[in-house]
Structure formats: structure tokens, C-alpha cells
Amino acid sequence: MVTVKEILETMDYGPGAETPAEVRAWLAAHGRFGPFIAGALTAPGVTRAVQNPATGAVLAEVAQGSADDIAAALAAARAAQPGWAALPDQARAEALHALARQLQKRASFLAGLATLDTGTPIRESRDPDLAQAVRAFHHAAGRAALRDMDHPGRAPHAVTGVVLAPALPLMGFATAIAPVLAAGGTVVVVPAPEAPLTALALAEICAEAGL
């Protein structure tokens, strides 16, 4: 009779829910990534290779970014801000809730991409990274709905610049931009050079959600 000890010694992990197929298809479809400005990826200039830190494999070519790119991003953010700030607080709250739900729908893709981008285990990409990102947008949506009550007569900063760290790229992106968007501001995000792909994917999802 097989003992419990023998069963435990011979057990192996089953396949995870996340597979790299969708992520690799997304990377292949884009090829080379330019800066994401005014709701779309722009043509890349000088690029560099982005590698999976766990394996050293090249994942994609990403634009280095230039002073002109920064100026264009700032101009786009400044142009978008008055319209975003003019929305009723509840409308901004609904947009942030919609974005959080979109992240949940793309959970497998985002967790898989974050794992390739940073080399972290898939479990860490799912929770806390993705889970906290979703919570950040839901929380910011609640704050957006109460903005006028909590901060009457206050105006948002027009544009906020954010430089992300490479660790926990999903949570880092969300916790950096969600409060700014809730207040009616807009954001220019500079992703970490070590892990830019996750931020680019999140920017696409923000655009798909109507932000």
C-alpha cells in the first residue's frame, strides 16, 4: 500500500491557469514598441532589447524615449486634463471601476506578462501584484465619487509625472496613477527600464477602458 509520505514525495505541480501563449502573441503582434502617447503606441525611434531576467531571453524591442517623446507626452496629458477634470465625480468613479474590472478580465495575460517582464514567480504576479492593482483602482473610484464632498473647492494638479520601480509593476502603476485620476488630474508615466512591457500593456488597457 502506498504511504502518504510516498505520495507527497512523488507529487508534482499541475499546470497553472496562466500560459505564456497570449503574452507571446501580444509581443509578436507589436514587434517593436514606441512610447504610448495620446491613447496609442507611437513609432519607435532608437530601441533597446528587453530581456526576461529569469532566463535572459529577449522579449521585445522598446524605444529608449527622448526629450521630444517627453514633450509630446506632456502636451497630450495637458490637452486631456481639462476634459477629464470637467467630468462629474461619479463619471470618473465609474471609469475607474471599469478599468479595475478590465484588469480582472485580463488577469491571466497581465500576470503572465509581469512574470516575464520582471522574472518574478507567477504567484507573486497574481497576488499581491495584480490583486493590489485592482484594489487600488476600485479604492480610487470610491474616493473619486466623494471628491467634492471631501475636498470642496479644491482643484487637481493638471499633470503629474510618475517614475515607476521595477518591482511589482502592476501594483506600482495602479497605486501611482489611480489617486491622480480620481482627483481629476492626468499622468505621464515613465516605466522602469528593467520592466517596461507591463506598463505599456496597462496603458493599452486604460485606453480600451476609455481613459
PDB file of C-alpha atoms in Angstrom:
ATOM      1  CA  MET A   1       0.000   0.000   0.000  1.00  0.00           C
ATOM      2  CA  VAL A   2       1.325   3.441  -0.938  1.00  0.00           C
ATOM      3  CA  THR A   3       2.010   5.612   2.069  1.00  0.00           C
ATOM      4  CA  VAL A   4       1.174   9.283   2.415  1.00  0.00           C
ATOM      5  CA  LYS A   5       4.895  10.045   2.591  1.00  0.00           C
ATOM      6  CA  GLU A   6       5.477   8.322  -0.766  1.00  0.00           C
ATOM      7  CA  ILE A   7       2.555  10.202  -2.337  1.00  0.00           C
ATOM      8  CA  LEU A   8       3.907  13.536  -1.155  1.00  0.00           C
ATOM      9  CA  GLU A   9       7.396  12.725  -2.430  1.00  0.00           C
ATOM     10  CA  THR A  10       6.104  11.883  -5.917  1.00  0.00           C
ATOM     11  CA  MET A  11       3.568  14.695  -6.277  1.00  0.00           C
ATOM     12  CA  ASP A  12       4.207  17.328  -8.881  1.00  0.00           C
ATOM     13  CA  TYR A  13       2.665  20.688  -9.632  1.00  0.00           C
ATOM     14  CA  GLY A  14      -0.173  20.772 -12.119  1.00  0.00           C
ATOM     15  CA  PRO A  15      -0.289  23.280 -14.957  1.00  0.00           C
ATOM     16  CA  GLY A  16      -1.093  26.819 -13.912  1.00  0.00           C
ATOM     17  CA  ALA A  17      -4.065  28.747 -15.242  1.00  0.00           C
ATOM     18  CA  GLU A  18      -1.710  31.248 -16.867  1.00  0.00           C
ATOM     19  CA  THR A  19       0.027  30.263 -20.083  1.00  0.00           C
ATOM     20  CA  PRO A  20       2.539  32.410 -21.978  1.00  0.00           C
ATOM     21  CA  ALA A  21       0.752  31.929 -25.320  1.00  0.00           C
ATOM     22  CA  GLU A  22      -1.400  35.086 -25.095  1.00  0.00           C
ATOM     23  CA  VAL A  23       1.535  37.139 -23.856  1.00  0.00           C
ATOM     24  CA  ARG A  24       3.850  35.918 -26.608  1.00  0.00           C
ATOM     25  CA  ALA A  25       1.175  36.594 -29.229  1.00  0.00           C
ATOM     26  CA  TRP A  26       0.804  40.159 -27.922  1.00  0.00           C
ATOM     27  CA  LEU A  27       4.570  40.685 -28.018  1.00  0.00           C
ATOM     28  CA  ALA A  28       4.811  39.249 -31.523  1.00  0.00           C
ATOM     29  CA  ALA A  29       1.916  41.394 -32.791  1.00  0.00           C
ATOM     30  CA  HIS A  30       3.609  44.593 -31.641  1.00  0.00           C
ATOM     31  CA  GLY A  31       7.174  43.707 -32.576  1.00  0.00           C
ATOM     32  CA  ARG A  32       8.866  46.966 -31.582  1.00  0.00           C
ATOM     33  CA  PHE A  33       7.259  49.255 -29.007  1.00  0.00           C
ATOM     34  CA  GLY A  34       7.286  53.024 -29.209  1.00  0.00           C
ATOM     35  CA  PRO A  35       6.105  55.374 -26.450  1.00  0.00           C
ATOM     36  CA  PHE A  36       2.394  55.253 -25.637  1.00  0.00           C
ATOM     37  CA  ILE A  37       1.144  58.816 -26.172  1.00  0.00           C
ATOM     38  CA  ALA A  38      -2.372  60.231 -26.604  1.00  0.00           C
ATOM     39  CA  GLY A  39      -4.030  56.832 -26.473  1.00  0.00           C
ATOM     40  CA  ALA A  40      -1.809  54.923 -28.880  1.00  0.00           C
ATOM     41  CA  LEU A  41       1.639  53.478 -29.364  1.00  0.00           C
ATOM     42  CA  THR A  42       3.795  55.781 -31.457  1.00  0.00           C
ATOM     43  CA  ALA A  43       6.564  54.890 -33.894  1.00  0.00           C
ATOM     44  CA  PRO A  44       9.717  53.819 -32.058  1.00  0.00           C
ATOM     45  CA  GLY A  45      12.987  55.632 -32.587  1.00  0.00           C
ATOM     46  CA  VAL A  46      16.116  54.173 -31.060  1.00  0.00           C
ATOM     47  CA  THR A  47      15.221  50.917 -29.329  1.00  0.00           C
ATOM     48  CA  ARG A  48      16.814  48.534 -26.875  1.00  0.00           C
ATOM     49  CA  ALA A  49      16.179  44.892 -26.078  1.00  0.00           C
ATOM     50  CA  VAL A  50      14.061  43.956 -23.061  1.00  0.00           C
ATOM     51  CA  GLN A  51      15.052  40.617 -21.559  1.00  0.00           C
ATOM     52  CA  ASN A  52      13.345  38.178 -19.241  1.00  0.00           C
ATOM     53  CA  PRO A  53      15.517  38.488 -16.098  1.00  0.00           C
ATOM     54  CA  ALA A  54      14.892  34.853 -15.189  1.00  0.00           C
ATOM     55  CA  THR A  55      16.147  33.394 -18.489  1.00  0.00           C
ATOM     56  CA  GLY A  56      17.915  36.164 -20.382  1.00  0.00           C
ATOM     57  CA  ALA A  57      15.633  35.639 -23.372  1.00  0.00           C
ATOM     58  CA  VAL A  58      14.823  38.757 -25.408  1.00  0.00           C
ATOM     59  CA  LEU A  59      11.128  39.584 -25.102  1.00  0.00           C
ATOM     60  CA  ALA A  60      10.814  42.702 -27.262  1.00  0.00           C
ATOM     61  CA  GLU A  61      12.439  45.878 -28.538  1.00  0.00           C
ATOM     62  CA  VAL A  62      11.326  49.027 -26.716  1.00  0.00           C
ATOM     63  CA  ALA A  63      12.009  52.670 -27.554  1.00  0.00           C
ATOM     64  CA  GLN A  64      14.576  54.448 -25.428  1.00  0.00           C
ATOM     65  CA  GLY A  65      12.476  57.600 -25.260  1.00  0.00           C
ATOM     66  CA  SER A  66      13.734  61.089 -25.985  1.00  0.00           C
ATOM     67  CA  ALA A  67      13.184  64.688 -24.964  1.00  0.00           C
ATOM     68  CA  ASP A  68      10.749  65.022 -27.866  1.00  0.00           C
ATOM     69  CA  ASP A  69       8.802  61.993 -26.615  1.00  0.00           C
ATOM     70  CA  ILE A  70       8.554  63.532 -23.136  1.00  0.00           C
ATOM     71  CA  ALA A  71       7.389  66.841 -24.587  1.00  0.00           C
ATOM     72  CA  ALA A  72       4.751  65.076 -26.688  1.00  0.00           C
ATOM     73  CA  ALA A  73       3.522  63.071 -23.697  1.00  0.00           C
ATOM     74  CA  LEU A  74       3.277  66.199 -21.549  1.00  0.00           C
ATOM     75  CA  ALA A  75       1.406  68.051 -24.281  1.00  0.00           C
ATOM     76  CA  ALA A  76      -1.068  65.179 -24.658  1.00  0.00           C
ATOM     77  CA  ALA A  77      -1.614  64.966 -20.896  1.00  0.00           C
ATOM     78  CA  ARG A  78      -2.149  68.714 -20.617  1.00  0.00           C
ATOM     79  CA  ALA A  79      -4.631  68.656 -23.506  1.00  0.00           C
ATOM     80  CA  ALA A  80      -6.630  65.788 -21.976  1.00  0.00           C
ATOM     81  CA  GLN A  81      -6.733  67.096 -18.413  1.00  0.00           C
ATOM     82  CA  PRO A  82      -9.399  69.830 -18.632  1.00  0.00           C
ATOM     83  CA  GLY A  83     -11.940  67.447 -20.164  1.00  0.00           C
ATOM     84  CA  TRP A  84     -11.194  64.745 -17.610  1.00  0.00           C
ATOM     85  CA  ALA A  85     -11.436  67.197 -14.702  1.00  0.00           C
ATOM     86  CA  ALA A  86     -14.713  68.605 -16.051  1.00  0.00           C
ATOM     87  CA  LEU A  87     -16.445  65.222 -15.796  1.00  0.00           C
ATOM     88  CA  PRO A  88     -18.778  64.720 -12.836  1.00  0.00           C
ATOM     89  CA  ASP A  89     -17.058  62.950  -9.949  1.00  0.00           C
ATOM     90  CA  GLN A  90     -19.351  59.949 -10.392  1.00  0.00           C
ATOM     91  CA  ALA A  91     -18.344  59.626 -14.051  1.00  0.00           C
ATOM     92  CA  ARG A  92     -14.662  59.428 -13.106  1.00  0.00           C
ATOM     93  CA  ALA A  93     -15.549  56.883 -10.425  1.00  0.00           C
ATOM     94  CA  GLU A  94     -17.373  54.732 -12.959  1.00  0.00           C
ATOM     95  CA  ALA A  95     -14.427  54.922 -15.361  1.00  0.00           C
ATOM     96  CA  LEU A  96     -12.013  53.751 -12.652  1.00  0.00           C
ATOM     97  CA  HIS A  97     -14.325  50.906 -11.627  1.00  0.00           C
ATOM     98  CA  ALA A  98     -14.498  49.891 -15.309  1.00  0.00           C
ATOM     99  CA  LEU A  99     -10.717  49.918 -15.518  1.00  0.00           C
ATOM    100  CA  ALA A 100     -10.448  47.693 -12.436  1.00  0.00           C
ATOM    101  CA  ARG A 101     -12.882  45.224 -13.995  1.00  0.00           C
ATOM    102  CA  GLN A 102     -10.882  45.260 -17.226  1.00  0.00           C
ATOM    103  CA  LEU A 103      -7.762  44.297 -15.264  1.00  0.00           C
ATOM    104  CA  GLN A 104      -9.678  41.410 -13.721  1.00  0.00           C
ATOM    105  CA  LYS A 105     -10.805  40.232 -17.157  1.00  0.00           C
ATOM    106  CA  ARG A 106      -7.200  40.307 -18.398  1.00  0.00           C
ATOM    107  CA  ALA A 107      -5.797  38.785 -15.212  1.00  0.00           C
ATOM    108  CA  SER A 108      -4.142  35.783 -16.851  1.00  0.00           C
ATOM    109  CA  PHE A 109      -2.479  37.925 -19.523  1.00  0.00           C
ATOM    110  CA  LEU A 110      -1.283  40.592 -17.095  1.00  0.00           C
ATOM    111  CA  ALA A 111       0.080  38.159 -14.532  1.00  0.00           C
ATOM    112  CA  GLY A 112       1.898  36.243 -17.258  1.00  0.00           C
ATOM    113  CA  LEU A 113       3.368  39.403 -18.756  1.00  0.00           C
ATOM    114  CA  ALA A 114       4.501  40.735 -15.371  1.00  0.00           C
ATOM    115  CA  THR A 115       6.236  37.424 -14.684  1.00  0.00           C
ATOM    116  CA  LEU A 116       8.130  37.526 -17.988  1.00  0.00           C
ATOM    117  CA  ASP A 117       8.873  41.236 -17.587  1.00  0.00           C
ATOM    118  CA  THR A 118      10.269  41.011 -14.056  1.00  0.00           C
ATOM    119  CA  GLY A 119      11.270  37.367 -13.626  1.00  0.00           C
ATOM    120  CA  THR A 120       9.090  37.005 -10.522  1.00  0.00           C
ATOM    121  CA  PRO A 121       7.076  33.826  -9.835  1.00  0.00           C
ATOM    122  CA  ILE A 122       3.579  33.779 -11.285  1.00  0.00           C
ATOM    123  CA  ARG A 123       2.101  33.548  -7.802  1.00  0.00           C
ATOM    124  CA  GLU A 124       3.592  36.927  -6.885  1.00  0.00           C
ATOM    125  CA  SER A 125       2.374  38.455 -10.137  1.00  0.00           C
ATOM    126  CA  ARG A 126      -1.175  37.322  -9.363  1.00  0.00           C
ATOM    127  CA  ASP A 127      -1.163  38.220  -5.687  1.00  0.00           C
ATOM    128  CA  PRO A 128      -0.110  40.685  -4.400  1.00  0.00           C
ATOM    129  CA  ASP A 129       0.795  42.458  -7.648  1.00  0.00           C
ATOM    130  CA  LEU A 130      -2.355  42.164  -9.771  1.00  0.00           C
ATOM    131  CA  ALA A 131      -4.743  41.865  -6.830  1.00  0.00           C
ATOM    132  CA  GLN A 132      -3.455  45.087  -5.284  1.00  0.00           C
ATOM    133  CA  ALA A 133      -3.649  46.880  -8.640  1.00  0.00           C
ATOM    134  CA  VAL A 134      -7.326  46.013  -8.947  1.00  0.00           C
ATOM    135  CA  ARG A 135      -7.967  47.130  -5.363  1.00  0.00           C
ATOM    136  CA  ALA A 136      -6.148  50.416  -5.987  1.00  0.00           C
ATOM    137  CA  PHE A 137      -8.446  51.354  -8.871  1.00  0.00           C
ATOM    138  CA  HIS A 138     -11.599  50.319  -7.001  1.00  0.00           C
ATOM    139  CA  HIS A 139     -10.470  52.304  -3.961  1.00  0.00           C
ATOM    140  CA  ALA A 140      -9.655  55.348  -6.099  1.00  0.00           C
ATOM    141  CA  ALA A 141     -13.088  55.082  -7.705  1.00  0.00           C
ATOM    142  CA  GLY A 142     -14.668  55.342  -4.265  1.00  0.00           C
ATOM    143  CA  ARG A 143     -12.556  58.389  -3.462  1.00  0.00           C
ATOM    144  CA  ALA A 144     -13.454  59.961  -6.815  1.00  0.00           C
ATOM    145  CA  ALA A 145     -17.170  59.661  -6.070  1.00  0.00           C
ATOM    146  CA  LEU A 146     -16.647  61.559  -2.788  1.00  0.00           C
ATOM    147  CA  ARG A 147     -14.093  64.086  -4.032  1.00  0.00           C
ATOM    148  CA  ASP A 148     -16.334  67.140  -3.966  1.00  0.00           C
ATOM    149  CA  MET A 149     -17.659  66.205  -0.530  1.00  0.00           C
ATOM    150  CA  ASP A 150     -14.207  65.515   0.937  1.00  0.00           C
ATOM    151  CA  HIS A 151     -12.354  68.362  -0.801  1.00  0.00           C
ATOM    152  CA  PRO A 152     -14.837  71.087  -1.719  1.00  0.00           C
ATOM    153  CA  GLY A 153     -13.450  73.851  -3.872  1.00  0.00           C
ATOM    154  CA  ARG A 154     -10.125  72.101  -4.434  1.00  0.00           C
ATOM    155  CA  ALA A 155      -8.697  71.748  -7.946  1.00  0.00           C
ATOM    156  CA  PRO A 156      -6.399  68.909  -9.092  1.00  0.00           C
ATOM    157  CA  HIS A 157      -2.840  69.381 -10.266  1.00  0.00           C
ATOM    158  CA  ALA A 158      -3.010  69.456 -14.044  1.00  0.00           C
ATOM    159  CA  VAL A 159      -0.347  66.845 -14.846  1.00  0.00           C
ATOM    160  CA  THR A 160       1.635  64.572 -12.545  1.00  0.00           C
ATOM    161  CA  GLY A 161       4.823  62.779 -13.571  1.00  0.00           C
ATOM    162  CA  VAL A 162       5.463  59.283 -12.221  1.00  0.00           C
ATOM    163  CA  VAL A 163       8.646  57.191 -12.433  1.00  0.00           C
ATOM    164  CA  LEU A 164       7.940  53.529 -11.696  1.00  0.00           C
ATOM    165  CA  ALA A 165      10.123  51.000  -9.896  1.00  0.00           C
ATOM    166  CA  PRO A 166      10.722  47.590 -11.496  1.00  0.00           C
ATOM    167  CA  ALA A 167       9.258  45.547  -8.617  1.00  0.00           C
ATOM    168  CA  LEU A 168       5.509  44.783  -8.616  1.00  0.00           C
ATOM    169  CA  PRO A 169       4.871  46.675 -11.870  1.00  0.00           C
ATOM    170  CA  LEU A 170       1.088  46.204 -11.859  1.00  0.00           C
ATOM    171  CA  MET A 171       0.583  47.466  -8.321  1.00  0.00           C
ATOM    172  CA  GLY A 172       3.173  50.214  -8.803  1.00  0.00           C
ATOM    173  CA  PHE A 173       1.408  51.520 -11.915  1.00  0.00           C
ATOM    174  CA  ALA A 174      -2.032  51.446 -10.319  1.00  0.00           C
ATOM    175  CA  THR A 175      -1.131  52.978  -6.971  1.00  0.00           C
ATOM    176  CA  ALA A 176       0.771  55.770  -8.734  1.00  0.00           C
ATOM    177  CA  ILE A 177      -1.900  56.851 -11.205  1.00  0.00           C
ATOM    178  CA  ALA A 178      -5.208  55.932  -9.542  1.00  0.00           C
ATOM    179  CA  PRO A 179      -5.283  58.770  -6.956  1.00  0.00           C
ATOM    180  CA  VAL A 180      -4.315  61.334  -9.593  1.00  0.00           C
ATOM    181  CA  LEU A 181      -7.053  60.189 -11.967  1.00  0.00           C
ATOM    182  CA  ALA A 182      -9.578  60.129  -9.133  1.00  0.00           C
ATOM    183  CA  ALA A 183      -8.821  63.777  -8.355  1.00  0.00           C
ATOM    184  CA  GLY A 184      -9.228  64.841 -11.989  1.00  0.00           C
ATOM    185  CA  GLY A 185      -5.574  65.046 -12.971  1.00  0.00           C
ATOM    186  CA  THR A 186      -3.703  63.313 -15.760  1.00  0.00           C
ATOM    187  CA  VAL A 187      -0.427  61.403 -15.588  1.00  0.00           C
ATOM    188  CA  VAL A 188       2.761  60.923 -17.564  1.00  0.00           C
ATOM    189  CA  VAL A 189       4.274  57.568 -16.604  1.00  0.00           C
ATOM    190  CA  VAL A 190       7.925  56.639 -17.064  1.00  0.00           C
ATOM    191  CA  PRO A 191       8.204  52.865 -16.640  1.00  0.00           C
ATOM    192  CA  ALA A 192      11.222  51.213 -15.098  1.00  0.00           C
ATOM    193  CA  PRO A 193      13.824  50.423 -17.784  1.00  0.00           C
ATOM    194  CA  GLU A 194      14.059  46.886 -16.387  1.00  0.00           C
ATOM    195  CA  ALA A 195      10.314  46.208 -16.780  1.00  0.00           C
ATOM    196  CA  PRO A 196       8.627  48.492 -19.335  1.00  0.00           C
ATOM    197  CA  LEU A 197       6.316  45.991 -21.028  1.00  0.00           C
ATOM    198  CA  THR A 198       3.799  45.717 -18.210  1.00  0.00           C
ATOM    199  CA  ALA A 199       3.312  49.493 -18.148  1.00  0.00           C
ATOM    200  CA  LEU A 200       2.792  49.557 -21.927  1.00  0.00           C
ATOM    201  CA  ALA A 201       0.158  46.831 -21.679  1.00  0.00           C
ATOM    202  CA  LEU A 202      -1.592  48.674 -18.856  1.00  0.00           C
ATOM    203  CA  ALA A 203      -1.575  51.878 -20.916  1.00  0.00           C
ATOM    204  CA  GLU A 204      -3.320  49.993 -23.737  1.00  0.00           C
ATOM    205  CA  ILE A 205      -5.903  48.633 -21.310  1.00  0.00           C
ATOM    206  CA  CYS A 206      -6.509  52.126 -19.926  1.00  0.00           C
ATOM    207  CA  ALA A 207      -7.227  53.327 -23.459  1.00  0.00           C
ATOM    208  CA  GLU A 208      -9.526  50.357 -24.088  1.00  0.00           C
ATOM    209  CA  ALA A 209     -11.430  51.254 -20.907  1.00  0.00           C
ATOM    210  CA  GLY A 210     -11.966  54.801 -22.187  1.00  0.00           C
ATOM    211  CA  LEU A 211      -9.356  56.650 -20.146  1.00  0.00           C
TER     212      LEU A 211
END
